[in-house]
mmCIF file of C-alpha atoms in Angstrom:
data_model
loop_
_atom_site.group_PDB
_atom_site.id
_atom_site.type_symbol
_atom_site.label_atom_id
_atom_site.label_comp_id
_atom_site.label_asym_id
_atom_site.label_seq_id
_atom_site.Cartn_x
_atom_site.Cartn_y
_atom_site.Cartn_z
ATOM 1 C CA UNK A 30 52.662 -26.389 -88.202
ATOM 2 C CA UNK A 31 53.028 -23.081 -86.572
ATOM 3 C CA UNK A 32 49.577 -21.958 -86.947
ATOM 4 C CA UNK A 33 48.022 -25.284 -85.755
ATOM 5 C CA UNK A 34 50.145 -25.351 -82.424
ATOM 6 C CA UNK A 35 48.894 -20.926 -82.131
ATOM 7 C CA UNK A 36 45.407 -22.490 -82.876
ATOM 8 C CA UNK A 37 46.284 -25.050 -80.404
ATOM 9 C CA UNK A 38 47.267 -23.066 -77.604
ATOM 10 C CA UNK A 39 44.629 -20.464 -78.495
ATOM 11 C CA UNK A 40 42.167 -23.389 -77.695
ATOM 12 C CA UNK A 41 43.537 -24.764 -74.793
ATOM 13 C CA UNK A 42 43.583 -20.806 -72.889
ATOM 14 C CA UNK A 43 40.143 -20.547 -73.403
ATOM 15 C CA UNK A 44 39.026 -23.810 -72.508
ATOM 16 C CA UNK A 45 40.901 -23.555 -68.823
ATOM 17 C CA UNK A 46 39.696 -20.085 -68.311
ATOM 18 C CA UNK A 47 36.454 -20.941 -68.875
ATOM 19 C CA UNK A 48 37.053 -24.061 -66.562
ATOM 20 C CA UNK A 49 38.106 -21.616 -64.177
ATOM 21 C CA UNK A 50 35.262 -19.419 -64.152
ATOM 22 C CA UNK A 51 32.679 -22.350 -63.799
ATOM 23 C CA UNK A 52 35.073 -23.943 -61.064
ATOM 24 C CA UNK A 53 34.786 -20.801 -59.242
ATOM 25 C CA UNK A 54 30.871 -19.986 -60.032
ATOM 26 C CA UNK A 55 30.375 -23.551 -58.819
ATOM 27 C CA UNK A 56 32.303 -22.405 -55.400
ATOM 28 C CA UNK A 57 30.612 -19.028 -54.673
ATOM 29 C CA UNK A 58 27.049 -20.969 -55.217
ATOM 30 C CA UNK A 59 28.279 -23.872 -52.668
ATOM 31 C CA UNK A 60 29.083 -20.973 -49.941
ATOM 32 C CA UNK A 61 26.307 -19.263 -50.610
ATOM 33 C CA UNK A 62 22.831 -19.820 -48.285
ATOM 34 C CA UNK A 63 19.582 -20.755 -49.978
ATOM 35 C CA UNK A 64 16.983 -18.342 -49.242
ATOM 36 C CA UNK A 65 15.649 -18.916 -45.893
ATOM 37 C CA UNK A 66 11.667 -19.025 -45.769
ATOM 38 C CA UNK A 67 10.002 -16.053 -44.636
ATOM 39 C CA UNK A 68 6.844 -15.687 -42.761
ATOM 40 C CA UNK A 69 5.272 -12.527 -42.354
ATOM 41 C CA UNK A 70 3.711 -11.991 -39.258
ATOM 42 C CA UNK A 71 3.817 -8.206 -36.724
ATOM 43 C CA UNK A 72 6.464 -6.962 -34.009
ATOM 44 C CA UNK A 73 6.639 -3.716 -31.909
ATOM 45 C CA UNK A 74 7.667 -0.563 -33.113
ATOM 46 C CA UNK A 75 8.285 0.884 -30.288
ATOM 47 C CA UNK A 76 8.637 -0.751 -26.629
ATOM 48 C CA UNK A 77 5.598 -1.565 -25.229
ATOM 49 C CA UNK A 78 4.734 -1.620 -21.333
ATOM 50 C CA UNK A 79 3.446 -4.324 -19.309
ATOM 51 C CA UNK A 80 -0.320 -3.076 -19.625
ATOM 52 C CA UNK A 81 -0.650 -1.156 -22.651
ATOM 53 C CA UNK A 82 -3.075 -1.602 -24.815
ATOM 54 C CA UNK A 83 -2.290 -2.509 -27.976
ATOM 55 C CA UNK A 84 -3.298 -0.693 -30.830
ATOM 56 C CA UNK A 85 -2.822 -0.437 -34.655
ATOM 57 C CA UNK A 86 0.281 2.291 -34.389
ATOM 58 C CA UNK A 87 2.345 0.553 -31.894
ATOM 59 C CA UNK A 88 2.713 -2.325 -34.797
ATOM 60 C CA UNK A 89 3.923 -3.227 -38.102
ATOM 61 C CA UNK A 90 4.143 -6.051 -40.382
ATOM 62 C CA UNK A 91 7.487 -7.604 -41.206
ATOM 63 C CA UNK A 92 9.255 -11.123 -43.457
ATOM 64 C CA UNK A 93 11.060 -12.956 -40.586
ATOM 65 C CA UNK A 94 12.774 -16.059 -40.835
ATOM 66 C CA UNK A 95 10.706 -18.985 -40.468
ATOM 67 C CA UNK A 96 13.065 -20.600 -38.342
ATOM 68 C CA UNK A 97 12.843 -18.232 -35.902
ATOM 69 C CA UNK A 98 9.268 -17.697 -35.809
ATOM 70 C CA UNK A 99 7.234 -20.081 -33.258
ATOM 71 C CA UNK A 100 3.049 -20.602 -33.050
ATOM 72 C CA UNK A 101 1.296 -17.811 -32.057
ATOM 73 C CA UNK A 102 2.741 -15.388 -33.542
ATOM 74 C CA UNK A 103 0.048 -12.919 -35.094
ATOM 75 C CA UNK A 104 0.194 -12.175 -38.644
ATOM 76 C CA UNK A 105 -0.732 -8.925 -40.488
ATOM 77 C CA UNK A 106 -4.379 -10.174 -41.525
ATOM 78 C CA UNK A 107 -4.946 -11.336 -37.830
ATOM 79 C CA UNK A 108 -3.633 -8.570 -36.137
ATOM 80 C CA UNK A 109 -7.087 -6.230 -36.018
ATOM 81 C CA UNK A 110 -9.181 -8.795 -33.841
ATOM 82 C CA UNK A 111 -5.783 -8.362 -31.405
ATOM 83 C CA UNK A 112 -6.083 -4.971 -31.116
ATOM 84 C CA UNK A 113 -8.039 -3.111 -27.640
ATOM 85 C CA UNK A 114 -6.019 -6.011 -25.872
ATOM 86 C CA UNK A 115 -3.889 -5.632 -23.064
ATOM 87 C CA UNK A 116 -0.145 -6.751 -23.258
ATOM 88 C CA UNK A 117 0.453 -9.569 -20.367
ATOM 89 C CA UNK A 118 4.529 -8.954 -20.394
ATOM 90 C CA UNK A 119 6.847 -5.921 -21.819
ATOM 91 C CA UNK A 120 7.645 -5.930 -25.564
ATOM 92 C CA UNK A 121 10.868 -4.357 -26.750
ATOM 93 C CA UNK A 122 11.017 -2.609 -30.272
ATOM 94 C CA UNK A 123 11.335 -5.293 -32.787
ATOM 95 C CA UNK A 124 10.295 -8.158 -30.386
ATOM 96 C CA UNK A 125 7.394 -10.395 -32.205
ATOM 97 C CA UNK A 126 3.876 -10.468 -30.996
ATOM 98 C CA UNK A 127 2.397 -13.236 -30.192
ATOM 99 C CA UNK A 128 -1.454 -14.019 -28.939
ATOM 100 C CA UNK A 129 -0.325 -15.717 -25.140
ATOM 101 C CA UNK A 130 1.737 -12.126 -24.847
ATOM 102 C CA UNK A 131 -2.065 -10.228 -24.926
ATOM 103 C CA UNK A 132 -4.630 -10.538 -22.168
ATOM 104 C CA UNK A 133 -8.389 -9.776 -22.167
ATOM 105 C CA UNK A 134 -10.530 -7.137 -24.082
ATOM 106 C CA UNK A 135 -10.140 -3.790 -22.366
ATOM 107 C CA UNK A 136 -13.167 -2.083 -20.870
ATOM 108 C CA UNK A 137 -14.489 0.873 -23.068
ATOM 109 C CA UNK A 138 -16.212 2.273 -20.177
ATOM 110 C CA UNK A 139 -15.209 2.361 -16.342
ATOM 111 C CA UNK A 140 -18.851 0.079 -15.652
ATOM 112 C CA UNK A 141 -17.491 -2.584 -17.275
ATOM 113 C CA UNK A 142 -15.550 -3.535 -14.751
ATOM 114 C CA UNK A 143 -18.164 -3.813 -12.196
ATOM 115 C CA UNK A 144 -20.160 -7.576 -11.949
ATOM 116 C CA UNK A 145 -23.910 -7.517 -12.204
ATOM 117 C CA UNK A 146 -25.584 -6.319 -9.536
ATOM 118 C CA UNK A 147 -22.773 -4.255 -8.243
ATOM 119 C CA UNK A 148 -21.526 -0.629 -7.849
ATOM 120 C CA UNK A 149 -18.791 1.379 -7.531
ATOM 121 C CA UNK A 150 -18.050 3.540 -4.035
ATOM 122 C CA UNK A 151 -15.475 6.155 -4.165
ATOM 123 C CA UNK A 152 -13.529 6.093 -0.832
ATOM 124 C CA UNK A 153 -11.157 9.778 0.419
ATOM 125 C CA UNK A 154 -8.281 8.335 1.710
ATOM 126 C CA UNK A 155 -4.854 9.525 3.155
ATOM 127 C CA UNK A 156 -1.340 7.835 3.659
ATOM 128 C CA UNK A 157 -1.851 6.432 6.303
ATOM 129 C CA UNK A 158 -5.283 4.677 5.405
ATOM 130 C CA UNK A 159 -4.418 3.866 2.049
ATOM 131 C CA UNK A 160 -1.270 1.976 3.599
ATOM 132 C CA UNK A 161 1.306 4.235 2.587
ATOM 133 C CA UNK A 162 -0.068 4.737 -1.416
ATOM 134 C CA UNK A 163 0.951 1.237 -1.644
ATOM 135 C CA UNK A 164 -2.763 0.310 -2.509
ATOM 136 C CA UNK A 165 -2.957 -0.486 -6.436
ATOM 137 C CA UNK A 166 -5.695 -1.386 -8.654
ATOM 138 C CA UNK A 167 -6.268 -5.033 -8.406
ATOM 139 C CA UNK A 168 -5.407 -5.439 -4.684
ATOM 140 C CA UNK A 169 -7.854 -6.653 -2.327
ATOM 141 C CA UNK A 170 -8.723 -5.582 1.020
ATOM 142 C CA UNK A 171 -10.606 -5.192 4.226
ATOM 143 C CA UNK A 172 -12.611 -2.520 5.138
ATOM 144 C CA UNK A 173 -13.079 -1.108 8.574
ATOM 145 C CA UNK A 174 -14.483 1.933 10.559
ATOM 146 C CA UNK A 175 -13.055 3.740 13.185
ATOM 147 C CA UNK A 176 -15.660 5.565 14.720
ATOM 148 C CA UNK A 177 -16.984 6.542 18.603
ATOM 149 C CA UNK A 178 -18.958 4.289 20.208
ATOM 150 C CA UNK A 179 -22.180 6.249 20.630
ATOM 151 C CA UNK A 180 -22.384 6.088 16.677
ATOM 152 C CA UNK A 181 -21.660 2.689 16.189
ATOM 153 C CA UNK A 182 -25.719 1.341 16.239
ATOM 154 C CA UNK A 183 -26.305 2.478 12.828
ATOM 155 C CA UNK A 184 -24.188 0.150 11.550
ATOM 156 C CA UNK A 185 -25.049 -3.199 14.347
ATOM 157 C CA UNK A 186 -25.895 -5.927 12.287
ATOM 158 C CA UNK A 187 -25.531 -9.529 12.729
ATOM 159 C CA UNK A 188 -22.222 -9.101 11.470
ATOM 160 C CA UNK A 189 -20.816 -6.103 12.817
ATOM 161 C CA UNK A 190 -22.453 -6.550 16.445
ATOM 162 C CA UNK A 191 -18.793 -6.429 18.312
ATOM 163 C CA UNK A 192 -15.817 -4.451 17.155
ATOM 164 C CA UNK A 193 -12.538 -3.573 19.103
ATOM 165 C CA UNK A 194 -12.565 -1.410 21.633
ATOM 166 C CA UNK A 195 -9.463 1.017 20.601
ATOM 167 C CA UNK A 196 -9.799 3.642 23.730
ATOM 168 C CA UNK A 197 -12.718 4.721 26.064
ATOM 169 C CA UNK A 198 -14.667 6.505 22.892
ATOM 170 C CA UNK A 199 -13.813 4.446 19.930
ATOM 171 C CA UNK A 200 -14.034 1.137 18.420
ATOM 172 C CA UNK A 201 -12.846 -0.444 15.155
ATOM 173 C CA UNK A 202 -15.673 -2.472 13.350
ATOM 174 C CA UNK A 203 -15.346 -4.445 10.102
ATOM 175 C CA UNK A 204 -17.385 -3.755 7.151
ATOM 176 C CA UNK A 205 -16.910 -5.854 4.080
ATOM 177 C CA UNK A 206 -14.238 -8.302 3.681
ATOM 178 C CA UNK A 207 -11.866 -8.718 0.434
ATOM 179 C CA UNK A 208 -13.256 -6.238 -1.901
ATOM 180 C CA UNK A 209 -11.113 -5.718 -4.885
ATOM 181 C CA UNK A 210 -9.576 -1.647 -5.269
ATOM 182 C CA UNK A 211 -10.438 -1.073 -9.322
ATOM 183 C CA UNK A 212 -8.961 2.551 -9.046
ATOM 184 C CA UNK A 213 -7.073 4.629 -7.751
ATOM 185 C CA UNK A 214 -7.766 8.058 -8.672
ATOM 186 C CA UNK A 215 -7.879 8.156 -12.275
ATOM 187 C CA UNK A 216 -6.188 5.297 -12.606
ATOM 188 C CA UNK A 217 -8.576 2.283 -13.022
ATOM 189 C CA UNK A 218 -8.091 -1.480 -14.415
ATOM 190 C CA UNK A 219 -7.914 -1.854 -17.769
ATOM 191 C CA UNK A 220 -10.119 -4.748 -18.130
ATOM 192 C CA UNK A 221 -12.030 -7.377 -15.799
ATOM 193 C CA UNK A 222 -9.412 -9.908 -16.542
ATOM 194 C CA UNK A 223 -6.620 -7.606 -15.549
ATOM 195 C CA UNK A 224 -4.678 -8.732 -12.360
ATOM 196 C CA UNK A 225 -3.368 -5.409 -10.994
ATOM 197 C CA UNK A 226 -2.382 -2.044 -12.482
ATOM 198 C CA UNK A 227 0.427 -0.014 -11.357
ATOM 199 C CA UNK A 228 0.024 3.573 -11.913
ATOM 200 C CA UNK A 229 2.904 5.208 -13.037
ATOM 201 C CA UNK A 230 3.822 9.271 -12.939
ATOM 202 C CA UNK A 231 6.048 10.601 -16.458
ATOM 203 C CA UNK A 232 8.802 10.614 -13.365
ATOM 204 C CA UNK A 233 8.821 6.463 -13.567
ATOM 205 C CA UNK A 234 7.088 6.688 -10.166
ATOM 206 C CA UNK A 235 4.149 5.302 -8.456
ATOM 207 C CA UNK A 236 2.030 8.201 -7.823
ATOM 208 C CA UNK A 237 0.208 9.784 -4.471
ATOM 209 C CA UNK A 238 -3.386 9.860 -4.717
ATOM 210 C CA UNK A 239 -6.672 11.024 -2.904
ATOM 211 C CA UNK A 240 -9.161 8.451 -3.908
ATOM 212 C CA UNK A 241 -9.679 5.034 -3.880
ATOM 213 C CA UNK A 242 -12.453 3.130 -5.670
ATOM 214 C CA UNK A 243 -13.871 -0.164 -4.970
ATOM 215 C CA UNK A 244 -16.573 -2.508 -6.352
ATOM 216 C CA UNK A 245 -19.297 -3.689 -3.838
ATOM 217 C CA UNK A 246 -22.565 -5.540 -4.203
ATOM 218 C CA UNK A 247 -25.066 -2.725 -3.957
ATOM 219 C CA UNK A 248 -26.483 -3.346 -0.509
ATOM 220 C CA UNK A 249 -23.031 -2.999 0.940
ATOM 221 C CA UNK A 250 -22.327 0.284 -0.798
ATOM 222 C CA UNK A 251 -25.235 1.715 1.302
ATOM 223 C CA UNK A 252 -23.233 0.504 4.281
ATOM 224 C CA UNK A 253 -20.163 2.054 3.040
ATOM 225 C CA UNK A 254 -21.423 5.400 2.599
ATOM 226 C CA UNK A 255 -22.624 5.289 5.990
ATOM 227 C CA UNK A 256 -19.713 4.807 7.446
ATOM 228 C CA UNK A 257 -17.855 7.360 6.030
ATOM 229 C CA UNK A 258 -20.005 9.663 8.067
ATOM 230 C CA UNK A 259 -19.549 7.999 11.145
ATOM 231 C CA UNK A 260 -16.319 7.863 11.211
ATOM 232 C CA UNK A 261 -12.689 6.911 9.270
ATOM 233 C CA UNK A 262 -12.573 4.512 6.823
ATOM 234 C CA UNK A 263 -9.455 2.195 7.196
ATOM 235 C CA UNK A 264 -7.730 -0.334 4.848
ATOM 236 C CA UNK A 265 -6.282 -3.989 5.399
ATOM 237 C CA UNK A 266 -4.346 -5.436 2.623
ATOM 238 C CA UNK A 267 -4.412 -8.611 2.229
ATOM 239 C CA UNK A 268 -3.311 -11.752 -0.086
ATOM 240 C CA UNK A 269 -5.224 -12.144 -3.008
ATOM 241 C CA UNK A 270 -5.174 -16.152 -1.697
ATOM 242 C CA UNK A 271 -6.190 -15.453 1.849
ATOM 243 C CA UNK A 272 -9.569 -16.984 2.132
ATOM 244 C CA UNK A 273 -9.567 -16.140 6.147
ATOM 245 C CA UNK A 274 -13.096 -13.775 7.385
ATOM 246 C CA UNK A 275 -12.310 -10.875 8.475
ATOM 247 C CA UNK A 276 -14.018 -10.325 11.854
ATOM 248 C CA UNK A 277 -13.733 -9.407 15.290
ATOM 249 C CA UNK A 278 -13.867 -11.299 18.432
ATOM 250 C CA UNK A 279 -12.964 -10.474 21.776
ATOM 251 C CA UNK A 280 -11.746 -13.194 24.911
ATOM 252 C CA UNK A 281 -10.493 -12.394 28.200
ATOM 253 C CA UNK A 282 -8.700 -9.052 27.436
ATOM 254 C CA UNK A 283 -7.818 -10.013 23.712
ATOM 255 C CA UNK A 284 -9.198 -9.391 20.663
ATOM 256 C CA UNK A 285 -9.083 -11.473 17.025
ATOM 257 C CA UNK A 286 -9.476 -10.270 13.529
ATOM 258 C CA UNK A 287 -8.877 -12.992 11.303
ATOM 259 C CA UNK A 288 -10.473 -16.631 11.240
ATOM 260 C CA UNK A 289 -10.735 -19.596 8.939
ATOM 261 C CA UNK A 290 -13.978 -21.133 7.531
ATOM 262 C CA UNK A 291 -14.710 -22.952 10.425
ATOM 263 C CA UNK A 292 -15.340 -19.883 12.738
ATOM 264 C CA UNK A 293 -14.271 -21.907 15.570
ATOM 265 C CA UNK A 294 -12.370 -20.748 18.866
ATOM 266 C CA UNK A 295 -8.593 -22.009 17.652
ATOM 267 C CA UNK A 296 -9.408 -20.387 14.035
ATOM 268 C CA UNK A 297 -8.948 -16.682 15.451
ATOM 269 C CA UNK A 298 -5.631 -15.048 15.650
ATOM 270 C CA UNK A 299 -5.645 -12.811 18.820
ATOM 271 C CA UNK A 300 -3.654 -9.328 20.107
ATOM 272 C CA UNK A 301 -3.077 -7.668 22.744
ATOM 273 C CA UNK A 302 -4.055 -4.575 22.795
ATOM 274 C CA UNK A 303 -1.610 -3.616 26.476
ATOM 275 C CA UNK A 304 1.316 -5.285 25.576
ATOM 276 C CA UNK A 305 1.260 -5.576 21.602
ATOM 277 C CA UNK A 306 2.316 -9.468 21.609
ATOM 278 C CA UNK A 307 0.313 -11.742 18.916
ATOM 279 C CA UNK A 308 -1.144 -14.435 20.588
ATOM 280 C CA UNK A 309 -2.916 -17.552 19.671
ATOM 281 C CA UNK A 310 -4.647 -20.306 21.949
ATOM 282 C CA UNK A 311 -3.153 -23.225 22.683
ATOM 283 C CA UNK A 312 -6.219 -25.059 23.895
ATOM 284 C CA UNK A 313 -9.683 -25.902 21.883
ATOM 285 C CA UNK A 314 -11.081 -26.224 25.198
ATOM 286 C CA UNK A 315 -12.974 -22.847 26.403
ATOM 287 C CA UNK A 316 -12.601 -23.698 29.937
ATOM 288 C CA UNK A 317 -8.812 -23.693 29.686
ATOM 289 C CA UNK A 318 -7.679 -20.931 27.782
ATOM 290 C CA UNK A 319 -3.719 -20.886 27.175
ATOM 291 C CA UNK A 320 -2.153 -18.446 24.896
ATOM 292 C CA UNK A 321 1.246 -18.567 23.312
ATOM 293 C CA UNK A 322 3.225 -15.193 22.395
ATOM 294 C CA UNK A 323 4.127 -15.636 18.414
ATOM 295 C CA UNK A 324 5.160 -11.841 17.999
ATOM 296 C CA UNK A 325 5.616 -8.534 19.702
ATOM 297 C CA UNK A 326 5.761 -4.982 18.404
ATOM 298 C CA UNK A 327 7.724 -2.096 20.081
ATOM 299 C CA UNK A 328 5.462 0.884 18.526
ATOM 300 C CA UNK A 329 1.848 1.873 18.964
ATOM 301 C CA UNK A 330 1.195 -0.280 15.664
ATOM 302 C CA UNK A 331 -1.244 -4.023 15.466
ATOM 303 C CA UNK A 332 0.715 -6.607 13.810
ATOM 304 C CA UNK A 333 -1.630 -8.991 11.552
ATOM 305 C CA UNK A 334 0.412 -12.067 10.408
ATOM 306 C CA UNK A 335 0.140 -13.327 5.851
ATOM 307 C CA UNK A 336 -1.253 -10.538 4.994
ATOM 308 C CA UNK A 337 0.394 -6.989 3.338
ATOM 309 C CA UNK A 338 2.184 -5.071 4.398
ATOM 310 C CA UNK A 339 2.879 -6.604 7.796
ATOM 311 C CA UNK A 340 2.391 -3.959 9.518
ATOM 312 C CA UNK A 341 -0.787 -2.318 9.424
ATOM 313 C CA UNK A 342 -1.940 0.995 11.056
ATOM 314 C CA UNK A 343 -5.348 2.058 12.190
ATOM 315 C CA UNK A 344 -5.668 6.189 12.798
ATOM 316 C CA UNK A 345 -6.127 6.687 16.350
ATOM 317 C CA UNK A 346 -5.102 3.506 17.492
ATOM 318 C CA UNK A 347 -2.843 4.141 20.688
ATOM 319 C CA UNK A 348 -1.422 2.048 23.631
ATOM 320 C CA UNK A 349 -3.523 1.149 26.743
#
């Protein structure tokens, strides 16, 4: 009787401990996660800038969690045809890459940026023509001459027939109107598609610089090389959704450089060249020509209203 109830007991130990263990197997497998699905697609290294462009090093392929993956992200086998694209936003080490994050093809050559049928002029400028070095590539603006009167005929053309009269010798005459900077020094647009580009020094700073280069159809680069020798070559920045002509019209005294597409008399925006005010008519009606002050500037500066900066400074220009 003794041995069966040692047999007994013997039995019953090993059948709860081994209860046990598969009780507490069964737990630890309940707590634990399935294996999350993996897709394998690439992220960035290294931060990358708003800009770059992205090539094979800056990459590399990693497993991530499905669940955490959305569409577009680029997998290893698509990544090549992604590469010699610009990045649209800043990527931080780690971050996944996705196709909407890249922009356009970039140029292998500078004369890819330039439209058929059009060339690129290379334009000396100095702070205070280049608006402060605040010029970037991508920006658009007008160009102008400042230049004495006597050598103005060269350029008279059915478009640049008047200019403003900015003392007894000189006058400031519009050339071409929203042309698009692609450089700045050595520091062009990456691609056609590319908005703007701002050039930055190893400092984290945005860089002086001698030399700014725009694209113009050819006939006008002809006109821009002329000018240069005539006189100074100045800048207007303007909104890359300002549609306005840039011309210039002068009316009892005043003088406008900015009109819509109609070209009509209440379209103009005109200064004061004696008493700096902005002005604009209040009338349609030639015969009764009313003018409302909208501005005034207390400096020897011209104040043109939407576009930028605000306030914009030919050389020479100086108070009657």
């Amino acid at each position: 009787m003794l041995f069966i109830a040692v047999v007994l007991g013997g039995a019953t130990f090993y059948l709860t401990q081994t209860y046990l263990k598969n009780k507490e197997k069964e737990l630890q497998n309940s707590y634990q996660p399935e294996k999350a699905e993996t897709k394998r697609i690439i992220v960035a290294i290294g931060d990358i800038k708003k800009g770059d462009i992205l090539k094979g090093p800056m990459v590399a392929p990693v497993d991530y969690p499905s669940q955490f993956v959305s569409e577009g992200a680029i997998s290893p086998g698509d990544a090549a045809s992604y590469f010699g694209q610009i990045s649209n936003v800043p990527l931080k080490r780690g971050q996944i890459i996705y196709a909407s994050n890249l922009g356009g093809d970039a140029v292998d050559r500078f004369s890819e940026l330039l439209k058929d049928g059009g060339t690129a002029v290379t334009l000396e400028v100095d702070a205070k023509k280049s608006n402060s070095h605040m010029l970037i590539p991508g920006d658009f603006v007008d160009i102008l001459v400042l230049a004495e009167k006597s050598k103005i005929d060269p350029l008279s053309t059915k478009d640049l027939s008047k200019g403003l009269s900015t003392d007894k010798n000189k006058m400031l005459v519009p050339l071409l109107s929203k042309i698009k900077v692609l450089s700045v020094d050595r520091n062009p647009l990456a691609s056609e598609d590319e908005k703007y580009r701002i050039p930055i020094d190893k400092e984290g700073r945005i860089p002086t610089y001698s030399y700014v280069t725009v694209g113009v159809p050819i006939n006008d680069a002809t006109k821009l090389a002329l000018a240069q020798d005539l006189g100074d070559i100045v800048f207007f920045l303007r909104n890359s959704e300002d549609m306005r002509k840039v011309k210039v019209k002068t009316l009892d005294g005043l003088f406008a450089v900015y009109s819509d597409k109609n070209d009509s008399q209440d379209s103009y925006e005109y200064y004061s060249a004696k008493s700096r005010l902005v002005l604009t008519p209040t009338s349609k009606s030639d015969d009764n020509k009313n003018y409302k002050a909208k501005d005034s500037v207390d400096s020897p500066k011209l104040m043109f209203e939407n576009t930028y900066p605000r306030i914009i400074e030919p050389a020479s220009t100086q108070a009657n």
